[in-house]
């Protein structure tokens, strides 16, 4: 099942059960949101999970483009992406979590064809503030799905304050041979779907108060689900990544971790630019700048003549299209990437020249860093890189 079919099966399943399909929000959060980017499908729905009635009703479904920088250092492995899509379903005060978990098993087994023996769940086992999530535990036991109880791994919140609650994660066995161990003991278990029982609001002082209405928020990473359905060990092996891995290795001959990092960062950068972000020194622009510069640093390690100008338009346009952005924006994406490439190249040349001065041949002190930053615009991380050359 490819990515498009997977989306259709998911959204149809929930539409047949009375869920209204919502359009995805932009990646960039509006001013006033303490978080820069949309990090999950529930993120734009926060006020409704806190109790406000949603104009489209109490059963919702969507596909949301998301960006997570928390995992940036893990990008390059086989399961983490910076920009990805999340399939989500919500009950805003409608059905309870047990219904949500029952539908989850039904969809994974009957809709997506996953063998029941490849499923495992985790459930919140309680802490000093709240008891264990016995409702979810009982539901999984009735469904015959093995369960592991954990602590803070099964408590979900989107930030220091706001709606939160215990969650139940569903894992699919994707390892060698028959399933063994549990999600916390064997990495062959891949987390695919998270069901959050939104029951509390967390306040600035860390205290919890019950929400006026209990909701269920679920989210499933699309690329990771397609990976598991196809029996692949890598998100970079799914259909939508094949054009990226094919082009990037053909153009620049990079392999392994470097190939995965370049594909993730360039694809993510295209979508971020598609949502009107431009590289800059802080906020959204800084995240974009880091994505592009990490890409270039990786590409230039072996050949500084490599240029993003070689990226085919179809690759950029196809990516925008899949993320629900106008494919005609690919020209703009290219312009922004090349402009940032030019700036970074100029900065590196200036940095090399300045660092070749007698004064900077030894170890750099705080005064040197300050001077190089304030006078020459050379950030510390870049200096570290140049001195490794
Ligand atoms: N909020 C949960 C998550 O992001 C489920 O949607 O994993």
mmCIF file of C-alpha atoms and ligand atoms in Angstrom:
data_model
loop_
_atom_site.group_PDB
_atom_site.id
_atom_site.type_symbol
_atom_site.label_atom_id
_atom_site.label_comp_id
_atom_site.label_asym_id
_atom_site.label_seq_id
_atom_site.Cartn_x
_atom_site.Cartn_y
_atom_site.Cartn_z
ATOM 1 C CA UNK A 1 0.000 0.000 0.000
ATOM 2 C CA UNK A 2 1.567 3.321 -1.032
ATOM 3 C CA UNK A 3 1.323 6.621 0.798
ATOM 4 C CA UNK A 4 -1.693 7.963 -1.073
ATOM 5 C CA UNK A 5 -3.675 4.738 -0.559
ATOM 6 C CA UNK A 6 -2.745 4.695 3.122
ATOM 7 C CA UNK A 7 -4.152 8.201 3.592
ATOM 8 C CA UNK A 8 -7.371 7.250 1.818
ATOM 9 C CA UNK A 9 -7.895 4.073 3.857
ATOM 10 C CA UNK A 10 -7.357 6.037 7.093
ATOM 11 C CA UNK A 11 -9.608 8.982 6.295
ATOM 12 C CA UNK A 12 -12.362 6.786 4.782
ATOM 13 C CA UNK A 13 -12.371 4.552 7.869
ATOM 14 C CA UNK A 14 -13.033 7.496 10.154
ATOM 15 C CA UNK A 15 -15.440 9.231 7.728
ATOM 16 C CA UNK A 16 -17.534 6.028 7.736
ATOM 17 C CA UNK A 17 -17.679 6.383 11.506
ATOM 18 C CA UNK A 18 -19.009 9.929 11.408
ATOM 19 C CA UNK A 19 -15.745 11.934 11.467
ATOM 20 C CA UNK A 20 -15.604 15.199 9.524
ATOM 21 C CA UNK A 21 -12.431 15.740 7.510
ATOM 22 C CA UNK A 22 -10.563 18.959 8.388
ATOM 23 C CA UNK A 23 -8.031 20.640 6.100
ATOM 24 C CA UNK A 24 -4.490 20.642 7.525
ATOM 25 C CA UNK A 25 -3.127 23.850 9.046
ATOM 26 C CA UNK A 26 0.076 25.604 7.950
ATOM 27 C CA UNK A 27 3.377 24.584 9.520
ATOM 28 C CA UNK A 28 3.918 28.072 10.908
ATOM 29 C CA UNK A 29 1.929 28.720 14.072
ATOM 30 C CA UNK A 30 0.166 32.089 14.392
ATOM 31 C CA UNK A 31 1.657 34.781 16.653
ATOM 32 C CA UNK A 32 0.936 34.142 20.322
ATOM 33 C CA UNK A 33 1.495 30.394 20.083
ATOM 34 C CA UNK A 34 4.488 29.580 22.297
ATOM 35 C CA UNK A 35 5.635 26.926 19.791
ATOM 36 C CA UNK A 36 7.081 27.976 16.406
ATOM 37 C CA UNK A 37 5.867 25.125 14.224
ATOM 38 C CA UNK A 38 2.904 22.763 14.143
ATOM 39 C CA UNK A 39 4.248 19.678 15.902
ATOM 40 C CA UNK A 40 1.244 17.351 15.762
ATOM 41 C CA UNK A 41 -2.251 17.059 14.387
ATOM 42 C CA UNK A 42 -3.740 18.094 17.724
ATOM 43 C CA UNK A 43 -1.683 21.258 17.949
ATOM 44 C CA UNK A 44 -4.074 23.523 15.954
ATOM 45 C CA UNK A 45 -6.983 21.919 17.842
ATOM 46 C CA UNK A 46 -5.705 22.879 21.296
ATOM 47 C CA UNK A 47 -8.570 25.300 22.175
ATOM 48 C CA UNK A 48 -11.125 22.620 21.279
ATOM 49 C CA UNK A 49 -9.347 19.971 23.333
ATOM 50 C CA UNK A 50 -9.529 22.459 26.201
ATOM 51 C CA UNK A 51 -13.315 22.596 25.933
ATOM 52 C CA UNK A 52 -14.373 25.052 23.221
ATOM 53 C CA UNK A 53 -17.060 23.505 20.909
ATOM 54 C CA UNK A 54 -15.656 22.806 17.423
ATOM 55 C CA UNK A 55 -17.796 24.235 14.580
ATOM 56 C CA UNK A 56 -17.481 20.963 12.611
ATOM 57 C CA UNK A 57 -18.675 18.734 15.442
ATOM 58 C CA UNK A 58 -17.146 16.359 17.949
ATOM 59 C CA UNK A 59 -15.666 13.727 15.576
ATOM 60 C CA UNK A 60 -12.806 14.932 13.395
ATOM 61 C CA UNK A 61 -10.105 13.441 11.158
ATOM 62 C CA UNK A 62 -7.229 14.967 9.189
ATOM 63 C CA UNK A 63 -3.742 14.748 7.739
ATOM 64 C CA UNK A 64 -1.427 17.405 9.163
ATOM 65 C CA UNK A 65 2.053 18.428 8.070
ATOM 66 C CA UNK A 66 4.263 18.669 11.157
ATOM 67 C CA UNK A 67 7.801 19.739 12.014
ATOM 68 C CA UNK A 68 9.753 18.542 15.038
ATOM 69 C CA UNK A 69 13.174 19.887 15.830
ATOM 70 C CA UNK A 70 13.446 17.912 19.070
ATOM 71 C CA UNK A 71 14.637 14.955 17.028
ATOM 72 C CA UNK A 72 17.022 16.916 14.776
ATOM 73 C CA UNK A 73 20.088 15.117 16.061
ATOM 74 C CA UNK A 74 18.470 11.742 15.443
ATOM 75 C CA UNK A 75 17.751 12.592 11.827
ATOM 76 C CA UNK A 76 19.911 10.369 9.661
ATOM 77 C CA UNK A 77 18.767 7.208 11.435
ATOM 78 C CA UNK A 78 16.022 5.148 9.813
ATOM 79 C CA UNK A 79 12.897 6.341 11.618
ATOM 80 C CA UNK A 80 13.149 10.081 12.383
ATOM 81 C CA UNK A 81 12.110 12.864 10.047
ATOM 82 C CA UNK A 82 12.072 16.631 10.566
ATOM 83 C CA UNK A 83 8.962 17.316 8.492
ATOM 84 C CA UNK A 84 6.426 14.535 8.295
ATOM 85 C CA UNK A 85 2.691 14.024 8.035
ATOM 86 C CA UNK A 86 0.475 12.877 10.834
ATOM 87 C CA UNK A 87 -2.811 11.072 10.435
ATOM 88 C CA UNK A 88 -5.123 12.147 13.258
ATOM 89 C CA UNK A 89 -8.562 11.382 14.661
ATOM 90 C CA UNK A 90 -10.400 13.139 17.489
ATOM 91 C CA UNK A 91 -13.338 12.677 19.757
ATOM 92 C CA UNK A 92 -14.120 16.022 21.395
ATOM 93 C CA UNK A 93 -16.249 14.855 24.286
ATOM 94 C CA UNK A 94 -17.912 12.177 22.137
ATOM 95 C CA UNK A 95 -16.828 8.562 22.389
ATOM 96 C CA UNK A 96 -14.361 7.368 25.016
ATOM 97 C CA UNK A 97 -10.834 6.034 24.682
ATOM 98 C CA UNK A 98 -11.899 2.368 24.663
ATOM 99 C CA UNK A 99 -13.817 2.990 21.424
ATOM 100 C CA UNK A 100 -10.812 4.724 19.920
ATOM 101 C CA UNK A 101 -8.507 1.805 20.773
ATOM 102 C CA UNK A 102 -11.000 -0.741 19.385
ATOM 103 C CA UNK A 103 -11.196 1.149 16.102
ATOM 104 C CA UNK A 104 -7.422 1.398 16.020
ATOM 105 C CA UNK A 105 -7.019 -2.360 16.182
ATOM 106 C CA UNK A 106 -9.772 -2.861 13.604
ATOM 107 C CA UNK A 107 -8.174 -0.407 11.164
ATOM 108 C CA UNK A 108 -4.641 -1.749 11.599
ATOM 109 C CA UNK A 109 -5.692 -5.398 11.237
ATOM 110 C CA UNK A 110 -8.656 -5.322 8.822
ATOM 111 C CA UNK A 111 -7.927 -2.062 6.980
ATOM 112 C CA UNK A 112 -4.146 -2.225 6.691
ATOM 113 C CA UNK A 113 -3.728 -5.999 6.928
ATOM 114 C CA UNK A 114 -1.285 -6.089 9.834
ATOM 115 C CA UNK A 115 -1.202 -9.555 11.456
ATOM 116 C CA UNK A 116 -2.685 -9.279 14.984
ATOM 117 C CA UNK A 117 0.408 -10.994 16.427
ATOM 118 C CA UNK A 118 2.566 -8.053 15.276
ATOM 119 C CA UNK A 119 0.773 -5.609 17.629
ATOM 120 C CA UNK A 120 1.812 -4.539 21.112
ATOM 121 C CA UNK A 121 0.496 -1.655 23.230
ATOM 122 C CA UNK A 122 1.860 0.417 26.071
ATOM 123 C CA UNK A 123 -0.329 2.059 28.705
ATOM 124 C CA UNK A 124 0.254 4.604 31.465
ATOM 125 C CA UNK A 125 0.976 2.731 34.694
ATOM 126 C CA UNK A 126 0.369 5.670 37.076
ATOM 127 C CA UNK A 127 2.627 8.024 39.032
ATOM 128 C CA UNK A 128 2.469 10.026 42.241
ATOM 129 C CA UNK A 129 -0.214 12.341 40.819
ATOM 130 C CA UNK A 130 -2.561 10.130 38.825
ATOM 131 C CA UNK A 131 -3.449 6.460 38.872
ATOM 132 C CA UNK A 132 -2.923 3.925 36.078
ATOM 133 C CA UNK A 133 -5.032 4.079 32.931
ATOM 134 C CA UNK A 134 -7.063 0.998 33.783
ATOM 135 C CA UNK A 135 -9.653 1.665 31.036
ATOM 136 C CA UNK A 136 -7.067 1.346 28.253
ATOM 137 C CA UNK A 137 -5.423 -1.612 29.957
ATOM 138 C CA UNK A 138 -8.713 -3.478 30.140
ATOM 139 C CA UNK A 139 -9.582 -2.684 26.523
ATOM 140 C CA UNK A 140 -6.297 -4.080 25.215
ATOM 141 C CA UNK A 141 -6.687 -7.170 27.382
ATOM 142 C CA UNK A 142 -10.190 -7.742 25.999
ATOM 143 C CA UNK A 143 -8.835 -7.350 22.465
ATOM 144 C CA UNK A 144 -6.028 -9.830 23.149
ATOM 145 C CA UNK A 145 -3.266 -7.283 22.422
ATOM 146 C CA UNK A 146 -0.232 -7.607 24.753
ATOM 147 C CA UNK A 147 0.298 -4.553 26.952
ATOM 148 C CA UNK A 148 3.280 -3.075 28.752
ATOM 149 C CA UNK A 149 2.777 -0.519 31.543
ATOM 150 C CA UNK A 150 5.196 2.412 31.586
ATOM 151 C CA UNK A 151 5.584 5.733 33.392
ATOM 152 C CA UNK A 152 6.287 9.100 31.826
ATOM 153 C CA UNK A 153 6.663 7.613 28.325
ATOM 154 C CA UNK A 154 2.901 7.223 28.384
ATOM 155 C CA UNK A 155 1.992 10.721 29.473
ATOM 156 C CA UNK A 156 1.443 13.197 26.662
ATOM 157 C CA UNK A 157 1.528 16.973 26.626
ATOM 158 C CA UNK A 158 2.348 19.463 23.919
ATOM 159 C CA UNK A 159 4.331 21.811 26.117
ATOM 160 C CA UNK A 160 4.769 22.892 29.700
ATOM 161 C CA UNK A 161 1.142 24.040 29.953
ATOM 162 C CA UNK A 162 -2.099 23.045 28.261
ATOM 163 C CA UNK A 163 -4.150 19.914 27.706
ATOM 164 C CA UNK A 164 -2.491 16.620 28.574
ATOM 165 C CA UNK A 165 -3.205 13.133 29.767
ATOM 166 C CA UNK A 166 -2.209 9.489 29.759
ATOM 167 C CA UNK A 167 -1.631 7.919 26.378
ATOM 168 C CA UNK A 168 -1.566 4.474 24.904
ATOM 169 C CA UNK A 169 0.956 3.804 22.157
ATOM 170 C CA UNK A 170 0.528 1.079 19.574
ATOM 171 C CA UNK A 171 3.638 -0.667 18.289
ATOM 172 C CA UNK A 172 4.079 -2.949 15.298
ATOM 173 C CA UNK A 173 6.747 -5.625 15.179
ATOM 174 C CA UNK A 174 9.193 -4.753 12.386
ATOM 175 C CA UNK A 175 12.194 -6.762 13.518
ATOM 176 C CA UNK A 176 13.819 -10.005 12.360
ATOM 177 C CA UNK A 177 11.974 -13.253 13.004
ATOM 178 C CA UNK A 178 8.854 -13.634 15.135
ATOM 179 C CA UNK A 179 7.929 -10.875 17.626
ATOM 180 C CA UNK A 180 9.846 -10.994 20.892
ATOM 181 C CA UNK A 181 10.272 -8.863 24.007
ATOM 182 C CA UNK A 182 8.275 -5.681 24.599
ATOM 183 C CA UNK A 183 8.389 -2.137 23.205
ATOM 184 C CA UNK A 184 10.814 -1.030 25.923
ATOM 185 C CA UNK A 185 13.106 -4.065 25.612
ATOM 186 C CA UNK A 186 13.365 -4.730 21.868
ATOM 187 C CA UNK A 187 13.904 -2.079 19.143
ATOM 188 C CA UNK A 188 12.088 -4.344 16.650
ATOM 189 C CA UNK A 189 8.876 -2.805 18.048
ATOM 190 C CA UNK A 190 8.159 0.418 16.134
ATOM 191 C CA UNK A 191 5.704 2.921 17.565
ATOM 192 C CA UNK A 192 3.092 3.838 14.998
ATOM 193 C CA UNK A 193 -0.011 5.266 16.686
ATOM 194 C CA UNK A 194 -0.536 7.267 19.817
ATOM 195 C CA UNK A 195 -3.910 7.651 21.549
ATOM 196 C CA UNK A 196 -4.017 10.410 24.140
ATOM 197 C CA UNK A 197 -6.785 10.535 26.719
ATOM 198 C CA UNK A 198 -6.948 14.322 27.089
ATOM 199 C CA UNK A 199 -8.275 14.658 30.605
ATOM 200 C CA UNK A 200 -6.254 17.386 32.317
ATOM 201 C CA UNK A 201 -4.930 20.879 31.891
ATOM 202 C CA UNK A 202 -1.419 21.454 33.176
ATOM 203 C CA UNK A 203 -0.772 24.882 34.702
ATOM 204 C CA UNK A 204 2.436 26.902 34.927
ATOM 205 C CA UNK A 205 3.162 25.590 38.422
ATOM 206 C CA UNK A 206 2.883 21.988 37.178
ATOM 207 C CA UNK A 207 -0.460 21.305 38.823
ATOM 208 C CA UNK A 208 -3.198 19.431 36.952
ATOM 209 C CA UNK A 209 -6.911 20.187 36.879
ATOM 210 C CA UNK A 210 -9.504 18.036 35.093
ATOM 211 C CA UNK A 211 -10.710 19.383 31.733
ATOM 212 C CA UNK A 212 -14.419 20.227 31.508
ATOM 213 C CA UNK A 213 -14.803 17.536 28.846
ATOM 214 C CA UNK A 214 -12.810 14.337 28.203
ATOM 215 C CA UNK A 215 -11.460 14.041 24.670
ATOM 216 C CA UNK A 216 -9.415 11.536 22.710
ATOM 217 C CA UNK A 217 -6.587 12.717 20.446
ATOM 218 C CA UNK A 218 -4.828 10.248 18.189
ATOM 219 C CA UNK A 219 -1.851 10.698 15.902
ATOM 220 C CA UNK A 220 0.002 8.324 13.587
ATOM 221 C CA UNK A 221 3.123 9.264 11.602
ATOM 222 C CA UNK A 222 2.256 8.600 7.968
ATOM 223 C CA UNK A 223 5.739 7.833 6.625
ATOM 224 C CA UNK A 224 6.477 5.464 9.488
ATOM 225 C CA UNK A 225 3.163 3.633 9.000
ATOM 226 C CA UNK A 226 3.854 3.178 5.271
ATOM 227 C CA UNK A 227 7.323 1.887 6.175
ATOM 228 C CA UNK A 228 5.873 -0.760 8.489
ATOM 229 C CA UNK A 229 3.117 -1.727 6.037
ATOM 230 C CA UNK A 230 5.710 -2.265 3.307
ATOM 231 C CA UNK A 231 7.944 -4.313 5.612
ATOM 232 C CA UNK A 232 10.732 -1.740 5.131
ATOM 233 C CA UNK A 233 13.237 -0.987 7.888
ATOM 234 C CA UNK A 234 13.644 2.626 6.844
ATOM 235 C CA UNK A 235 11.291 5.549 6.333
ATOM 236 C CA UNK A 236 13.624 6.481 3.498
ATOM 237 C CA UNK A 237 12.554 3.284 1.734
ATOM 238 C CA UNK A 238 8.886 4.383 1.360
ATOM 239 C CA UNK A 239 7.519 5.336 -2.051
ATOM 240 C CA UNK A 240 7.608 9.100 -1.460
ATOM 241 C CA UNK A 241 11.287 9.082 -0.535
ATOM 242 C CA UNK A 242 12.453 7.056 -3.519
ATOM 243 C CA UNK A 243 12.646 10.090 -5.865
ATOM 244 C CA UNK A 244 14.693 11.911 -3.188
ATOM 245 C CA UNK A 245 17.142 9.133 -2.404
ATOM 246 C CA UNK A 246 17.460 8.334 -6.125
ATOM 247 C CA UNK A 247 18.216 11.941 -7.183
ATOM 248 C CA UNK A 248 20.456 12.844 -4.261
ATOM 249 C CA UNK A 249 22.659 9.780 -4.694
ATOM 250 C CA UNK A 250 22.749 10.230 -8.483
ATOM 251 C CA UNK A 251 23.677 13.917 -8.217
ATOM 252 C CA UNK A 252 26.169 13.852 -5.385
ATOM 253 C CA UNK A 253 27.011 10.200 -4.707
ATOM 254 C CA UNK A 254 26.312 10.465 -0.968
ATOM 255 C CA UNK A 255 25.332 7.305 0.894
ATOM 256 C CA UNK A 256 24.154 5.978 4.249
ATOM 257 C CA UNK A 257 23.536 8.462 7.054
ATOM 258 C CA UNK A 258 24.627 11.456 4.955
ATOM 259 C CA UNK A 259 22.169 10.516 2.214
ATOM 260 C CA UNK A 260 19.325 10.237 4.714
ATOM 261 C CA UNK A 261 20.191 13.547 6.363
ATOM 262 C CA UNK A 262 20.388 15.413 3.044
ATOM 263 C CA UNK A 263 17.072 13.925 1.834
ATOM 264 C CA UNK A 264 15.293 14.698 5.110
ATOM 265 C CA UNK A 265 16.630 18.247 5.406
ATOM 266 C CA UNK A 266 16.074 19.287 1.796
ATOM 267 C CA UNK A 267 12.584 17.825 1.664
ATOM 268 C CA UNK A 268 11.790 19.531 4.988
ATOM 269 C CA UNK A 269 13.294 22.822 3.824
ATOM 270 C CA UNK A 270 11.152 22.731 0.653
ATOM 271 C CA UNK A 271 7.953 22.353 2.703
ATOM 272 C CA UNK A 272 8.986 25.042 5.206
ATOM 273 C CA UNK A 273 9.736 27.464 2.358
ATOM 274 C CA UNK A 274 6.417 26.417 0.782
ATOM 275 C CA UNK A 275 4.775 27.784 3.938
ATOM 276 C CA UNK A 276 6.495 31.164 3.331
ATOM 277 C CA UNK A 277 9.397 30.930 5.791
ATOM 278 C CA UNK A 278 12.694 32.533 4.728
ATOM 279 C CA UNK A 279 16.106 31.790 6.281
ATOM 280 C CA UNK A 280 17.017 34.101 9.133
ATOM 281 C CA UNK A 281 18.868 34.501 12.397
ATOM 282 C CA UNK A 282 16.056 33.528 14.748
ATOM 283 C CA UNK A 283 12.684 31.817 15.089
ATOM 284 C CA UNK A 284 11.291 29.994 12.058
ATOM 285 C CA UNK A 285 13.981 31.383 9.797
ATOM 286 C CA UNK A 286 16.750 30.017 12.005
ATOM 287 C CA UNK A 287 15.310 26.491 11.863
ATOM 288 C CA UNK A 288 15.199 26.721 8.067
ATOM 289 C CA UNK A 289 18.732 28.126 7.969
ATOM 290 C CA UNK A 290 20.003 25.216 10.072
ATOM 291 C CA UNK A 291 18.360 22.688 7.761
ATOM 292 C CA UNK A 292 19.959 24.205 4.666
ATOM 293 C CA UNK A 293 23.381 24.761 6.236
ATOM 294 C CA UNK A 294 23.544 21.274 7.745
ATOM 295 C CA UNK A 295 22.761 19.934 4.287
ATOM 296 C CA UNK A 296 25.491 22.015 2.659
ATOM 297 C CA UNK A 297 28.012 21.168 5.359
ATOM 298 C CA UNK A 298 27.352 17.484 4.671
ATOM 299 C CA UNK A 299 27.560 17.884 0.908
ATOM 300 C CA UNK A 300 30.664 20.092 0.922
ATOM 301 C CA UNK A 301 32.638 17.833 3.253
ATOM 302 C CA UNK A 302 33.806 15.846 0.221
ATOM 303 C CA UNK A 303 33.210 18.266 -2.625
ATOM 304 C CA UNK A 304 32.708 22.004 -2.055
ATOM 305 C CA UNK A 305 31.621 22.531 -5.656
ATOM 306 C CA UNK A 306 28.311 20.741 -5.089
ATOM 307 C CA UNK A 307 25.330 23.053 -5.525
ATOM 308 C CA UNK A 308 21.614 22.894 -4.795
ATOM 309 C CA UNK A 309 21.067 24.408 -8.256
ATOM 310 C CA UNK A 310 21.232 20.821 -9.541
ATOM 311 C CA UNK A 311 18.035 19.775 -7.750
ATOM 312 C CA UNK A 312 15.367 18.995 -10.355
ATOM 313 C CA UNK A 313 12.243 21.163 -10.290
ATOM 314 C CA UNK A 314 10.015 18.093 -10.440
ATOM 315 C CA UNK A 315 11.425 16.800 -7.165
ATOM 316 C CA UNK A 316 10.665 20.061 -5.345
ATOM 317 C CA UNK A 317 7.253 20.527 -6.995
ATOM 318 C CA UNK A 318 6.248 16.907 -6.323
ATOM 319 C CA UNK A 319 7.097 17.339 -2.644
ATOM 320 C CA UNK A 320 5.054 20.547 -2.337
ATOM 321 C CA UNK A 321 2.143 18.814 -4.034
ATOM 322 C CA UNK A 322 2.180 15.876 -1.614
ATOM 323 C CA UNK A 323 2.171 18.292 1.302
ATOM 324 C CA UNK A 324 -0.862 20.141 -0.078
ATOM 325 C CA UNK A 325 1.129 23.197 -1.233
ATOM 326 C CA UNK A 326 0.963 24.629 -4.803
ATOM 327 C CA UNK A 327 3.618 22.777 -6.870
ATOM 328 C CA UNK A 328 4.240 25.997 -8.836
ATOM 329 C CA UNK A 329 6.030 27.218 -5.695
ATOM 330 C CA UNK A 330 9.057 25.081 -6.638
ATOM 331 C CA UNK A 331 10.701 28.052 -8.425
ATOM 332 C CA UNK A 332 10.519 30.097 -5.234
ATOM 333 C CA UNK A 333 11.896 27.187 -3.199
ATOM 334 C CA UNK A 334 14.858 26.937 -5.557
ATOM 335 C CA UNK A 335 15.530 30.702 -5.357
ATOM 336 C CA UNK A 336 15.485 30.666 -1.554
ATOM 337 C CA UNK A 337 17.764 27.604 -1.371
ATOM 338 C CA UNK A 338 20.273 29.116 -3.795
ATOM 339 C CA UNK A 339 20.265 32.464 -2.036
ATOM 340 C CA UNK A 340 21.033 30.750 1.272
ATOM 341 C CA UNK A 341 23.700 28.611 -0.378
ATOM 342 C CA UNK A 342 25.344 31.766 -1.705
ATOM 343 C CA UNK A 343 25.261 33.448 1.721
ATOM 344 C CA UNK A 344 26.718 30.401 3.423
ATOM 345 C CA UNK A 345 29.491 30.021 0.857
ATOM 346 C CA UNK A 346 30.425 33.698 1.246
ATOM 347 C CA UNK A 347 30.414 33.380 5.029
ATOM 348 C CA UNK A 348 32.657 30.321 4.921
ATOM 349 C CA UNK A 349 35.125 32.058 2.610
ATOM 350 C CA UNK A 350 35.240 35.071 4.928
ATOM 351 C CA UNK A 351 35.649 32.761 7.914
ATOM 352 C CA UNK A 352 38.580 30.903 6.354
ATOM 353 C CA UNK A 353 40.304 34.184 5.568
ATOM 354 C CA UNK A 354 39.836 35.597 9.065
ATOM 355 C CA UNK A 355 40.843 32.371 10.788
ATOM 356 C CA UNK A 356 44.091 32.210 8.801
ATOM 357 C CA UNK A 357 45.320 35.286 10.693
ATOM 358 C CA UNK A 358 48.165 34.709 13.116
ATOM 359 C CA UNK A 359 45.979 35.737 16.067
ATOM 360 C CA UNK A 360 43.633 32.753 15.602
ATOM 361 C CA UNK A 361 46.095 29.916 15.111
ATOM 362 C CA UNK A 362 45.929 28.779 18.769
ATOM 363 C CA UNK A 363 42.882 27.812 20.843
ATOM 364 C CA UNK A 364 40.069 30.385 20.695
ATOM 365 C CA UNK A 365 38.988 32.154 23.884
ATOM 366 C CA UNK A 366 35.676 33.798 24.724
ATOM 367 C CA UNK A 367 36.972 37.203 23.546
ATOM 368 C CA UNK A 368 37.927 35.702 20.194
ATOM 369 C CA UNK A 369 34.488 34.145 19.774
ATOM 370 C CA UNK A 370 32.802 37.425 20.656
ATOM 371 C CA UNK A 371 34.984 39.394 18.252
ATOM 372 C CA UNK A 372 34.531 36.891 15.415
ATOM 373 C CA UNK A 373 30.788 36.878 15.935
ATOM 374 C CA UNK A 374 30.212 40.588 16.451
ATOM 375 C CA UNK A 375 32.684 41.913 13.899
ATOM 376 C CA UNK A 376 32.646 39.216 11.229
ATOM 377 C CA UNK A 377 29.262 37.540 11.745
ATOM 378 C CA UNK A 378 30.905 34.149 12.296
ATOM 379 C CA UNK A 379 28.880 31.969 14.695
ATOM 380 C CA UNK A 380 30.669 29.633 17.076
ATOM 381 C CA UNK A 381 29.385 26.419 15.458
ATOM 382 C CA UNK A 382 30.699 27.559 12.087
ATOM 383 C CA UNK A 383 34.114 28.352 13.557
ATOM 384 C CA UNK A 384 34.244 24.841 15.017
ATOM 385 C CA UNK A 385 33.549 23.467 11.577
ATOM 386 C CA UNK A 386 36.174 25.586 9.827
ATOM 387 C CA UNK A 387 38.860 24.661 12.302
ATOM 388 C CA UNK A 388 38.190 20.958 11.663
ATOM 389 C CA UNK A 389 38.931 21.398 7.926
HETATM 390 N N1 LIG B 1 -0.777 14.276 20.324
HETATM 391 C C1 LIG B 1 -0.304 12.943 20.111
HETATM 392 C C2 LIG B 1 0.983 12.881 19.349
HETATM 393 O O1 LIG B 1 1.386 13.847 18.771
HETATM 394 C C3 LIG B 1 -1.369 12.168 19.371
HETATM 395 O O2 LIG B 1 -1.884 12.944 18.366
HETATM 396 O O3 LIG B 1 1.609 11.865 19.325
#
